mmCIF file of C-alpha atoms and ligand atoms in Angstrom:
data_model
loop_
_atom_site.group_PDB
_atom_site.id
_atom_site.type_symbol
_atom_site.label_atom_id
_atom_site.label_comp_id
_atom_site.label_asym_id
_atom_site.label_seq_id
_atom_site.Cartn_x
_atom_site.Cartn_y
_atom_site.Cartn_z
ATOM 1 C CA MET A 1 2.180 152.177 73.261
ATOM 2 C CA ASN A 2 5.761 152.447 73.486
ATOM 3 C CA MET A 3 9.050 153.803 75.993
ATOM 4 C CA ASP A 4 10.299 156.376 72.903
ATOM 5 C CA ASN A 5 6.458 157.332 72.110
ATOM 6 C CA PHE A 6 6.201 160.000 69.719
ATOM 7 C CA PHE A 7 3.532 161.931 71.769
ATOM 8 C CA TRP A 8 5.776 162.352 75.351
ATOM 9 C CA ASN A 9 9.165 163.506 73.251
ATOM 10 C CA GLY A 10 9.717 166.976 74.723
ATOM 11 C CA LYS A 11 6.290 167.553 76.281
ATOM 12 C CA ARG A 12 6.540 169.456 79.777
ATOM 13 C CA VAL A 13 5.325 167.865 82.584
ATOM 14 C CA LEU A 14 4.358 168.019 86.309
ATOM 15 C CA ILE A 15 4.015 165.158 88.465
ATOM 16 C CA THR A 16 3.065 166.487 92.517
ATOM 17 C CA GLY A 17 4.078 163.832 94.725
ATOM 18 C CA ASN A 18 6.914 162.524 92.251
ATOM 19 C CA THR A 19 9.163 161.260 95.274
ATOM 20 C CA GLY A 20 6.462 158.854 96.478
ATOM 21 C CA PHE A 21 5.787 154.989 95.121
ATOM 22 C CA LYS A 22 3.236 156.108 92.393
ATOM 23 C CA GLY A 23 5.273 159.535 91.521
ATOM 24 C CA SER A 24 8.353 157.902 91.492
ATOM 25 C CA TRP A 25 7.061 154.539 88.523
ATOM 26 C CA LEU A 26 5.487 157.447 86.776
ATOM 27 C CA SER A 27 8.661 160.158 86.417
ATOM 28 C CA ARG A 28 10.746 156.961 85.823
ATOM 29 C CA ILE A 29 8.449 155.768 82.518
ATOM 30 C CA LEU A 30 7.970 159.544 81.310
ATOM 31 C CA LEU A 31 11.750 159.852 81.207
ATOM 32 C CA ASN A 32 11.858 156.773 79.150
ATOM 33 C CA ALA A 33 9.153 158.301 77.262
ATOM 34 C CA GLY A 34 10.981 161.518 76.549
ATOM 35 C CA ALA A 35 9.154 163.974 78.369
ATOM 36 C CA ASP A 36 10.882 166.776 80.237
ATOM 37 C CA VAL A 37 9.540 165.877 84.206
ATOM 38 C CA TYR A 38 9.207 168.248 86.716
ATOM 39 C CA GLY A 39 8.334 166.908 90.583
ATOM 40 C CA TYR A 40 7.256 169.050 93.254
ATOM 41 C CA ALA A 41 6.863 167.141 96.693
ATOM 42 C CA LEU A 42 8.369 166.565 100.573
ATOM 43 C CA GLU A 43 11.055 164.844 100.487
ATOM 44 C CA ASN A 44 12.163 161.331 100.582
ATOM 45 C CA SER A 45 15.422 160.335 102.849
ATOM 46 C CA ASP A 46 13.983 156.408 102.844
ATOM 47 C CA LYS A 47 17.406 154.268 100.975
ATOM 48 C CA TYR A 48 14.271 151.785 99.823
ATOM 49 C CA SER A 49 11.824 154.003 98.567
ATOM 50 C CA ILE A 50 11.980 153.231 94.734
ATOM 51 C CA PHE A 51 12.387 157.128 94.360
ATOM 52 C CA ASN A 52 15.993 156.716 95.958
ATOM 53 C CA ALA A 53 16.427 153.254 95.141
ATOM 54 C CA ILE A 54 16.622 154.628 90.889
ATOM 55 C CA SER A 55 18.517 157.907 92.064
ATOM 56 C CA LEU A 56 15.374 159.636 90.181
ATOM 57 C CA GLU A 57 16.964 163.249 91.944
ATOM 58 C CA LYS A 58 19.312 163.060 89.454
ATOM 59 C CA GLU A 59 17.526 162.412 86.584
ATOM 60 C CA MET A 60 14.199 164.434 86.970
ATOM 61 C CA HIS A 61 13.909 168.600 88.020
ATOM 62 C CA CYS A 62 12.724 168.022 91.570
ATOM 63 C CA PHE A 63 11.181 170.956 93.539
ATOM 64 C CA TYR A 64 10.630 170.757 97.802
ATOM 65 C CA GLY A 65 7.735 171.972 99.207
ATOM 66 C CA ASP A 66 4.477 171.739 100.571
ATOM 67 C CA ILE A 67 1.766 171.241 98.381
ATOM 68 C CA CYS A 68 -0.390 174.173 100.376
ATOM 69 C CA ASP A 69 2.546 176.510 99.956
ATOM 70 C CA GLU A 70 1.212 178.350 97.251
ATOM 71 C CA THR A 71 3.441 181.195 97.079
ATOM 72 C CA LYS A 72 6.342 177.984 96.532
ATOM 73 C CA LEU A 73 4.158 176.365 93.815
ATOM 74 C CA SER A 74 3.056 179.388 91.985
ATOM 75 C CA ALA A 75 6.618 180.007 91.611
ATOM 76 C CA VAL A 76 6.989 176.318 90.195
ATOM 77 C CA ILE A 77 4.258 176.405 88.227
ATOM 78 C CA ALA A 78 5.468 180.340 86.720
ATOM 79 C CA GLU A 79 8.870 178.496 85.892
ATOM 80 C CA THR A 80 8.199 175.363 84.517
ATOM 81 C CA SER A 81 4.976 176.293 82.579
ATOM 82 C CA PRO A 82 3.826 172.795 82.569
ATOM 83 C CA GLU A 83 1.595 171.398 79.487
ATOM 84 C CA ILE A 84 -0.276 168.387 81.485
ATOM 85 C CA VAL A 85 -0.066 167.468 85.240
ATOM 86 C CA PHE A 86 -0.615 165.075 87.559
ATOM 87 C CA HIS A 87 -1.470 165.312 90.718
ATOM 88 C CA LEU A 88 -0.725 162.645 92.939
ATOM 89 C CA ALA A 89 0.764 164.761 96.180
ATOM 90 C CA ALA A 90 -1.464 163.792 99.411
ATOM 91 C CA GLN A 91 -1.175 161.772 102.375
ATOM 92 C CA PRO A 92 -2.181 157.923 101.224
ATOM 93 C CA ILE A 93 -2.554 156.779 104.389
ATOM 94 C CA VAL A 94 -5.799 155.629 106.228
ATOM 95 C CA ARG A 95 -4.256 154.829 109.997
ATOM 96 C CA ARG A 96 -2.292 158.388 110.062
ATOM 97 C CA SER A 97 -5.770 160.013 108.674
ATOM 98 C CA TYR A 98 -7.082 159.215 111.826
ATOM 99 C CA ASP A 99 -3.843 160.180 114.299
ATOM 100 C CA ASP A 100 -3.574 163.638 112.233
ATOM 101 C CA PRO A 101 -6.929 164.401 110.264
ATOM 102 C CA VAL A 102 -6.962 168.100 110.135
ATOM 103 C CA TYR A 103 -3.019 167.489 108.108
ATOM 104 C CA THR A 104 -4.630 164.801 106.339
ATOM 105 C CA TYR A 105 -7.302 167.411 104.933
ATOM 106 C CA ARG A 106 -5.077 170.366 104.502
ATOM 107 C CA THR A 107 -3.002 168.101 102.307
ATOM 108 C CA ASN A 108 -5.599 166.196 100.404
ATOM 109 C CA VAL A 109 -8.168 169.261 100.288
ATOM 110 C CA ILE A 110 -6.250 172.406 100.359
ATOM 111 C CA GLY A 111 -4.008 171.143 98.780
ATOM 112 C CA THR A 112 -5.755 170.144 95.831
ATOM 113 C CA ALA A 113 -7.544 173.325 95.630
ATOM 114 C CA SER A 114 -4.056 174.949 95.686
ATOM 115 C CA LEU A 115 -2.719 173.477 93.034
ATOM 116 C CA LEU A 116 -5.589 173.922 91.080
ATOM 117 C CA ASN A 117 -5.555 177.422 91.742
ATOM 118 C CA CYS A 118 -2.052 177.852 90.871
ATOM 119 C CA LEU A 119 -2.914 176.307 87.436
ATOM 120 C CA ARG A 120 -5.054 178.528 86.774
ATOM 121 C CA LYS A 121 -2.386 181.466 85.492
ATOM 122 C CA CYS A 122 -0.351 178.317 83.560
ATOM 123 C CA ASP A 123 -1.149 179.636 79.855
ATOM 124 C CA ASP A 124 0.516 176.554 78.071
ATOM 125 C CA LEU A 125 -1.816 173.912 80.731
ATOM 126 C CA ARG A 126 -4.005 171.245 77.994
ATOM 127 C CA ALA A 127 -4.409 168.439 80.500
ATOM 128 C CA VAL A 128 -4.876 167.841 84.755
ATOM 129 C CA VAL A 129 -5.007 164.627 86.123
ATOM 130 C CA ASN A 130 -5.895 164.242 89.830
ATOM 131 C CA VAL A 131 -5.438 160.896 91.359
ATOM 132 C CA THR A 132 -8.073 159.881 93.512
ATOM 133 C CA THR A 133 -8.750 156.786 95.488
ATOM 134 C CA ASP A 134 -11.800 154.133 94.805
ATOM 135 C CA LYS A 135 -12.131 155.076 98.713
ATOM 136 C CA VAL A 136 -14.261 158.168 97.833
ATOM 137 C CA TYR A 137 -17.351 156.257 97.761
ATOM 138 C CA GLU A 138 -20.073 155.709 100.772
ATOM 139 C CA ASN A 139 -19.455 152.486 101.292
ATOM 140 C CA ASN A 140 -22.272 150.905 102.689
ATOM 141 C CA GLU A 141 -20.280 147.344 102.783
ATOM 142 C CA SER A 142 -22.871 145.950 100.295
ATOM 143 C CA GLY A 143 -19.909 144.450 98.294
ATOM 144 C CA ASP A 144 -21.911 145.696 95.326
ATOM 145 C CA PRO A 145 -18.817 147.419 92.557
ATOM 146 C CA PHE A 146 -19.220 150.799 92.699
ATOM 147 C CA ARG A 147 -20.165 153.394 89.725
ATOM 148 C CA GLU A 148 -18.265 156.597 89.242
ATOM 149 C CA SER A 149 -22.070 157.932 89.469
ATOM 150 C CA ASP A 150 -22.605 156.443 93.295
ATOM 151 C CA ARG A 151 -22.565 158.584 96.312
ATOM 152 C CA LEU A 152 -19.182 160.488 97.695
ATOM 153 C CA GLY A 153 -18.104 159.696 101.154
ATOM 154 C CA GLY A 154 -16.136 158.236 103.422
ATOM 155 C CA TYR A 155 -16.054 156.946 106.839
ATOM 156 C CA ASP A 156 -12.182 157.589 107.514
ATOM 157 C CA PRO A 157 -10.718 161.284 107.265
ATOM 158 C CA TYR A 158 -8.595 160.079 104.051
ATOM 159 C CA SER A 159 -11.396 158.300 102.375
ATOM 160 C CA GLY A 160 -13.434 161.954 103.473
ATOM 161 C CA SER A 161 -10.397 164.465 102.085
ATOM 162 C CA LYS A 162 -10.556 162.510 98.721
ATOM 163 C CA ALA A 163 -14.347 162.674 98.246
ATOM 164 C CA CYS A 164 -13.717 166.638 99.237
ATOM 165 C CA SER A 165 -10.750 166.546 96.351
ATOM 166 C CA GLU A 166 -13.259 165.110 93.816
ATOM 167 C CA LEU A 167 -15.625 167.977 95.122
ATOM 168 C CA VAL A 168 -12.858 170.707 95.033
ATOM 169 C CA THR A 169 -12.296 169.721 90.922
ATOM 170 C CA SER A 170 -15.429 169.354 90.211
ATOM 171 C CA THR A 171 -16.227 172.876 91.310
ATOM 172 C CA PHE A 172 -12.595 174.419 89.923
ATOM 173 C CA VAL A 173 -13.863 172.958 86.713
ATOM 174 C CA SER A 174 -16.947 174.228 86.640
ATOM 175 C CA SER A 175 -15.356 177.959 88.165
ATOM 176 C CA PHE A 176 -12.128 177.942 86.055
ATOM 177 C CA PHE A 177 -12.397 175.580 83.393
ATOM 178 C CA ASN A 178 -15.369 175.203 82.332
ATOM 179 C CA PRO A 179 -16.117 172.851 79.436
ATOM 180 C CA GLU A 180 -18.099 175.577 77.420
ATOM 181 C CA GLN A 181 -15.232 178.304 78.133
ATOM 182 C CA TYR A 182 -12.222 175.605 76.647
ATOM 183 C CA GLY A 183 -10.705 177.821 73.837
ATOM 184 C CA ILE A 184 -12.086 180.863 74.896
ATOM 185 C CA SER A 185 -10.653 182.052 78.321
ATOM 186 C CA HIS A 186 -8.826 178.615 78.731
ATOM 187 C CA SER A 187 -7.191 175.884 77.025
ATOM 188 C CA ALA A 188 -6.821 172.632 79.852
ATOM 189 C CA ALA A 189 -9.484 169.389 80.391
ATOM 190 C CA VAL A 190 -9.470 167.672 84.040
ATOM 191 C CA ALA A 191 -9.815 164.185 85.058
ATOM 192 C CA THR A 192 -9.879 162.562 88.221
ATOM 193 C CA ALA A 193 -8.614 159.043 88.449
ATOM 194 C CA ARG A 194 -10.622 156.684 91.065
ATOM 195 C CA ALA A 195 -7.426 154.014 91.402
ATOM 196 C CA GLY A 196 -8.291 150.730 93.566
ATOM 197 C CA ASN A 197 -5.430 149.658 95.926
ATOM 198 C CA VAL A 198 -1.998 149.313 94.430
ATOM 199 C CA ILE A 199 1.068 146.825 94.908
ATOM 200 C CA GLY A 200 4.489 147.300 93.008
ATOM 201 C CA GLY A 201 8.105 147.464 94.005
ATOM 202 C CA GLY A 202 9.754 150.403 96.176
ATOM 203 C CA ASP A 203 6.413 152.211 98.127
ATOM 204 C CA ASN A 204 8.038 152.608 101.569
ATOM 205 C CA ALA A 205 5.063 154.115 103.180
ATOM 206 C CA PRO A 206 3.656 152.705 106.059
ATOM 207 C CA ASP A 207 0.735 150.740 107.652
ATOM 208 C CA ARG A 208 0.337 149.581 103.822
ATOM 209 C CA ILE A 209 0.585 145.628 103.782
ATOM 210 C CA ILE A 210 3.056 144.832 101.226
ATOM 211 C CA PRO A 211 5.917 147.575 102.812
ATOM 212 C CA ASP A 212 5.225 146.427 105.969
ATOM 213 C CA CYS A 213 5.608 142.838 104.899
ATOM 214 C CA ILE A 214 9.178 143.295 103.485
ATOM 215 C CA ARG A 215 9.976 145.684 106.569
ATOM 216 C CA ALA A 216 9.536 142.593 108.451
ATOM 217 C CA VAL A 217 11.532 140.537 106.089
ATOM 218 C CA ARG A 218 14.284 142.807 106.203
ATOM 219 C CA GLU A 219 14.224 143.363 109.765
ATOM 220 C CA ASN A 220 14.015 139.588 110.165
ATOM 221 C CA LYS A 221 10.641 139.745 112.165
ATOM 222 C CA THR A 222 6.593 138.699 111.746
ATOM 223 C CA VAL A 223 4.343 140.634 110.607
ATOM 224 C CA THR A 224 0.832 140.859 111.912
ATOM 225 C CA LEU A 225 -1.961 141.219 109.707
ATOM 226 C CA ARG A 226 -4.173 143.718 110.911
ATOM 227 C CA ASN A 227 -6.865 143.603 108.225
ATOM 228 C CA PRO A 228 -6.656 139.963 107.046
ATOM 229 C CA GLY A 229 -10.189 139.456 105.198
ATOM 230 C CA ALA A 230 -10.384 142.861 103.392
ATOM 231 C CA VAL A 231 -10.886 142.410 100.096
ATOM 232 C CA ARG A 232 -9.809 145.002 97.685
ATOM 233 C CA PRO A 233 -9.115 145.754 93.921
ATOM 234 C CA TRP A 234 -4.999 144.435 93.749
ATOM 235 C CA GLN A 235 -3.814 145.578 91.059
ATOM 236 C CA HIS A 236 0.298 146.393 89.713
ATOM 237 C CA VAL A 237 1.480 150.181 90.141
ATOM 238 C CA LEU A 238 2.539 150.300 86.383
ATOM 239 C CA GLU A 239 -1.743 149.173 85.491
ATOM 240 C CA PRO A 240 -3.070 152.660 86.843
ATOM 241 C CA LEU A 241 -0.241 154.702 85.510
ATOM 242 C CA VAL A 242 -0.244 153.878 82.363
ATOM 243 C CA LEU A 243 -4.007 154.471 82.428
ATOM 244 C CA TYR A 244 -3.332 157.995 83.892
ATOM 245 C CA ILE A 245 -0.926 158.274 80.885
ATOM 246 C CA MET A 246 -3.695 157.681 78.517
ATOM 247 C CA LEU A 247 -6.147 159.963 79.941
ATOM 248 C CA ALA A 248 -3.827 162.554 79.896
ATOM 249 C CA GLU A 249 -2.855 161.938 76.114
ATOM 250 C CA LYS A 250 -6.846 162.161 75.295
ATOM 251 C CA LEU A 251 -7.235 165.513 77.326
ATOM 252 C CA TYR A 252 -4.530 166.730 75.431
ATOM 253 C CA GLU A 253 -5.599 165.869 71.917
ATOM 254 C CA LYS A 254 -8.887 165.644 72.394
ATOM 255 C CA GLY A 255 -9.507 168.217 75.380
ATOM 256 C CA THR A 256 -13.022 168.391 77.493
ATOM 257 C CA GLU A 257 -14.979 165.372 76.075
ATOM 258 C CA TYR A 258 -12.890 163.060 78.007
ATOM 259 C CA SER A 259 -13.049 165.141 81.204
ATOM 260 C CA GLY A 260 -14.386 163.782 84.360
ATOM 261 C CA ALA A 261 -14.321 160.925 87.036
ATOM 262 C CA TYR A 262 -12.917 157.629 86.551
ATOM 263 C CA ASN A 263 -13.056 154.624 88.684
ATOM 264 C CA VAL A 264 -8.922 153.072 87.652
ATOM 265 C CA GLY A 265 -9.181 149.446 89.161
ATOM 266 C CA PRO A 266 -9.119 145.023 88.107
ATOM 267 C CA SER A 267 -11.265 143.071 87.027
ATOM 268 C CA LEU A 268 -13.179 141.575 89.787
ATOM 269 C CA LYS A 269 -11.510 137.809 89.406
ATOM 270 C CA ASP A 270 -8.507 140.054 90.886
ATOM 271 C CA CYS A 271 -10.257 141.171 94.015
ATOM 272 C CA MET A 272 -8.899 139.202 96.872
ATOM 273 C CA CYS A 273 -8.215 139.194 100.752
ATOM 274 C CA VAL A 274 -4.858 140.003 102.502
ATOM 275 C CA GLU A 275 -4.448 137.269 104.196
ATOM 276 C CA GLU A 276 -4.381 135.266 100.120
ATOM 277 C CA ILE A 277 -2.123 137.988 98.843
ATOM 278 C CA VAL A 278 0.276 137.621 101.412
ATOM 279 C CA LYS A 279 0.420 134.010 101.144
ATOM 280 C CA LYS A 280 0.978 134.998 97.687
ATOM 281 C CA MET A 281 4.035 136.666 97.913
ATOM 282 C CA GLN A 282 5.406 134.090 100.270
ATOM 283 C CA SER A 283 5.940 131.819 98.188
ATOM 284 C CA TYR A 284 8.048 133.870 96.386
ATOM 285 C CA ILE A 285 9.290 135.301 99.666
ATOM 286 C CA PRO A 286 9.819 132.433 101.901
ATOM 287 C CA ALA A 287 11.854 134.491 104.399
ATOM 288 C CA LEU A 288 8.304 136.411 104.769
ATOM 289 C CA LYS A 289 6.858 135.478 108.200
ATOM 290 C CA TYR A 290 2.893 136.753 109.264
ATOM 291 C CA ASP A 291 0.679 136.073 111.943
ATOM 292 C CA LEU A 292 -3.180 137.118 112.048
ATOM 293 C CA SER A 293 -3.477 138.761 116.141
ATOM 294 C CA THR A 294 -7.177 139.130 116.692
ATOM 295 C CA SER A 295 -6.454 140.871 120.027
ATOM 296 C CA GLU A 296 -5.083 143.398 118.455
ATOM 297 C CA ARG A 297 -7.764 144.013 115.489
ATOM 298 C CA ARG A 298 -10.352 145.098 117.906
ATOM 299 C CA SER A 299 -8.790 147.860 118.256
ATOM 300 C CA GLU A 300 -8.548 148.645 115.078
ATOM 301 C CA PRO A 301 -9.779 152.137 113.536
ATOM 302 C CA HIS A 302 -12.625 150.983 110.787
ATOM 303 C CA GLU A 303 -11.173 150.258 107.468
ATOM 304 C CA ALA A 304 -14.087 149.447 105.027
ATOM 305 C CA GLU A 305 -13.751 145.006 104.537
ATOM 306 C CA LYS A 306 -15.682 145.237 100.985
ATOM 307 C CA LEU A 307 -14.577 147.341 98.084
ATOM 308 C CA THR A 308 -15.054 146.938 94.596
ATOM 309 C CA LEU A 309 -15.481 148.794 91.601
ATOM 310 C CA ALA A 310 -16.552 148.491 87.835
ATOM 311 C CA THR A 311 -14.370 150.301 85.458
ATOM 312 C CA ASP A 312 -16.122 149.665 82.321
ATOM 313 C CA LYS A 313 -16.056 153.191 82.044
ATOM 314 C CA ILE A 314 -11.991 153.469 81.304
ATOM 315 C CA GLU A 315 -11.895 150.360 79.369
ATOM 316 C CA LYS A 316 -14.625 151.791 77.181
ATOM 317 C CA VAL A 317 -13.508 155.104 76.522
ATOM 318 C CA LEU A 318 -9.341 154.477 76.548
ATOM 319 C CA GLY A 319 -9.740 150.876 74.896
ATOM 320 C CA PHE A 320 -7.484 148.786 77.856
ATOM 321 C CA ARG A 321 -7.478 146.374 80.030
ATOM 322 C CA ASN A 322 -5.496 145.566 83.056
ATOM 323 C CA LYS A 323 -2.341 143.149 81.508
ATOM 324 C CA TRP A 324 -1.317 141.910 84.598
ATOM 325 C CA GLY A 325 -3.361 139.390 86.123
ATOM 326 C CA ILE A 326 -3.175 139.127 90.219
ATOM 327 C CA ASP A 327 -0.186 136.627 90.059
ATOM 328 C CA ASP A 328 1.663 138.144 87.624
ATOM 329 C CA CYS A 329 0.681 141.618 90.177
ATOM 330 C CA ILE A 330 2.343 139.381 92.399
ATOM 331 C CA ARG A 331 5.172 138.143 91.264
ATOM 332 C CA ASN A 332 6.601 141.226 89.793
ATOM 333 C CA THR A 333 6.680 142.965 93.226
ATOM 334 C CA ALA A 334 8.457 139.697 94.500
ATOM 335 C CA VAL A 335 10.840 139.842 91.760
ATOM 336 C CA TRP A 336 11.871 143.882 92.581
ATOM 337 C CA TYR A 337 11.782 143.274 96.144
ATOM 338 C CA SER A 338 13.646 140.035 96.240
ATOM 339 C CA ASP A 339 15.781 141.975 93.390
ATOM 340 C CA GLN A 340 16.726 145.086 96.012
ATOM 341 C CA LEU A 341 16.872 142.469 98.774
ATOM 342 C CA SER A 342 19.944 140.668 96.606
ATOM 343 C CA GLY A 343 21.965 144.529 96.027
ATOM 344 C CA LYS A 344 20.503 144.619 92.663
ATOM 345 C CA ASP A 345 20.922 147.759 90.254
ATOM 346 C CA MET A 346 17.745 148.747 90.656
ATOM 347 C CA ARG A 347 17.452 151.491 88.292
ATOM 348 C CA VAL A 348 18.190 148.936 85.354
ATOM 349 C CA VAL A 349 15.378 146.035 87.011
ATOM 350 C CA THR A 350 12.858 148.839 87.493
ATOM 351 C CA ASP A 351 13.728 149.916 83.693
ATOM 352 C CA LYS A 352 13.555 146.152 82.496
ATOM 353 C CA MET A 353 10.334 145.575 83.900
ATOM 354 C CA ILE A 354 8.346 149.151 82.374
ATOM 355 C CA GLN A 355 9.816 148.000 79.508
ATOM 356 C CA GLU A 356 8.802 144.475 79.474
ATOM 357 C CA TYR A 357 5.318 146.329 80.720
ATOM 358 C CA PHE A 358 5.150 147.554 77.834
ATOM 359 C CA GLU A 359 5.876 145.394 74.646
ATOM 360 C CA GLU A 360 2.927 143.653 76.433
ATOM 361 C CA LEU A 361 0.223 146.383 75.538
HETATM 362 N N1 NAD B 1 -0.451 153.775 96.548
HETATM 363 C C1 NAD B 1 -1.686 153.166 96.628
HETATM 364 O O1 NAD B 1 -2.457 151.898 97.127
HETATM 365 C C2 NAD B 1 -2.936 154.020 96.102
HETATM 366 C C3 NAD B 1 -4.193 153.706 96.199
HETATM 367 C C4 NAD B 1 -4.980 154.384 95.391
HETATM 368 C C5 NAD B 1 -4.906 155.629 95.329
HETATM 369 N N2 NAD B 1 -3.631 156.311 95.530
HETATM 370 C C6 NAD B 1 -2.810 157.809 95.497
HETATM 371 O O2 NAD B 1 -2.183 157.714 94.424
HETATM 372 C C7 NAD B 1 -1.122 159.069 95.009
HETATM 373 C C8 NAD B 1 0.055 158.792 95.355
HETATM 374 O O3 NAD B 1 -0.066 157.772 96.425
HETATM 375 P P1 NAD B 1 1.671 156.920 96.524
HETATM 376 O O4 NAD B 1 0.372 155.493 96.814
HETATM 377 O O5 NAD B 1 2.535 156.799 95.882
HETATM 378 O O6 NAD B 1 1.640 157.664 98.192
HETATM 379 P P2 NAD B 1 3.133 157.647 98.905
HETATM 380 O O7 NAD B 1 2.786 158.480 100.315
HETATM 381 O O8 NAD B 1 4.100 156.635 98.782
HETATM 382 O O9 NAD B 1 4.096 159.662 97.749
HETATM 383 C C9 NAD B 1 2.970 160.794 98.159
HETATM 384 C C10 NAD B 1 3.692 161.905 97.593
HETATM 385 O O10 NAD B 1 3.085 162.794 98.283
HETATM 386 C C11 NAD B 1 3.818 163.495 99.064
HETATM 387 N N3 NAD B 1 3.237 164.321 100.005
HETATM 388 C C12 NAD B 1 2.592 164.607 100.888
HETATM 389 N N4 NAD B 1 2.500 165.130 101.494
HETATM 390 C C13 NAD B 1 2.695 166.583 100.893
HETATM 391 C C14 NAD B 1 2.525 167.818 101.226
HETATM 392 N N5 NAD B 1 1.924 168.566 101.979
HETATM 393 N N6 NAD B 1 3.096 168.973 100.718
HETATM 394 C C15 NAD B 1 3.752 168.441 99.024
HETATM 395 N N7 NAD B 1 4.001 166.660 99.003
HETATM 396 C C16 NAD B 1 3.539 166.148 99.625
HETATM 397 C C17 NAD B 1 5.350 162.792 99.555
HETATM 398 O O11 NAD B 1 5.977 163.633 99.307
HETATM 399 C C18 NAD B 1 4.505 161.960 98.048
HETATM 400 O O12 NAD B 1 6.277 162.444 97.304
HETATM 401 C C19 NAD B 1 -2.016 159.894 97.008
HETATM 402 O O13 NAD B 1 -2.872 160.748 95.931
HETATM 403 C C20 NAD B 1 -2.758 158.414 96.812
HETATM 404 O O14 NAD B 1 -4.026 158.985 97.602
HETATM 405 C C21 NAD B 1 -2.816 155.191 96.341
#
């Protein structure tokens, strides 16, 4: 795969959540590949976010609105007639889901239903990738890697809402995008991608470890690690994005044989605890200072301690393995933020990183 990939040239692509961290990187990659990229999301006013740092609004067709606003969303879909849809719009923060569970469920569950309902009327639709999370599984903290066939669940409202988003997708597939009706009453193949924790430049979300660290550096403060021992499958943002892209190509070209759910994550050796990740970041950004607060920790809402994924299904189906191990992942994240802290042109930095990544594929 390279940046002027023939497949994507001129394809009409809708990305929900394009103003967010993953959606911005995905938009940039697909713009570079020649796609006609439309976005639907809430506005993003944070000047440090990748969306604003690379002036993405000037480069793509942006529509602003709530994902649950079916009137607005269906007007956008009618106007843009997407062939491929990546659904990333969500309330993605576990801690916020404790503060506002109903908003989280509304956005993540009704939002998914609203989008899929609007897409039923889209004649040109060929492929949909719904981005959920590795937290969709019922987690008994055994530490065993989750497989796609494992039981869905979720301790906190975010995890539960994403498990519900999976169920909504599954019922819309059987009811409206049924594989047996493919090529008869519809032409769309749908998949869900359950990705592990992602890091990379330009994430501005609250209550995520790398953005928290970078905010602390900017403000010359010490970051407190709330959950230093929590083990997560870390990967650079480009890794799941390339898999979503490859999956969308397969859905578009080969149809429903590629439908279903896929775990997306790094190899098990790249699962690491929060404190180790921060220590590695510190080796690139010495101004990063952290402490471990045991008193605050006691009053923290529950978050899973252990969460790992079995990724053999997607590796077999797409013939792809993550390119950047944990060290490359952290180095490239640190490079992006260091360049931003020193005032570089982030559009140039971002495009160079994307190009380097794709050259290694
Ligand atoms: N970042 C990670 O580590 C990670 C890991 C696993 C899964 N995910 C999933 O990937 C997707 C993107 O995550 P991200 O990290 O880019 O999050 P983000 O918070 O940076 O971006 C979220 C996007 O969704 C949009 N959005 C939020 N609420 C909306 C609403 N009510 N209506 C319309 N748009 C709305 C925002 O405007 C933004 O564009 C999410 O579905 C998230 O659950 C992220």
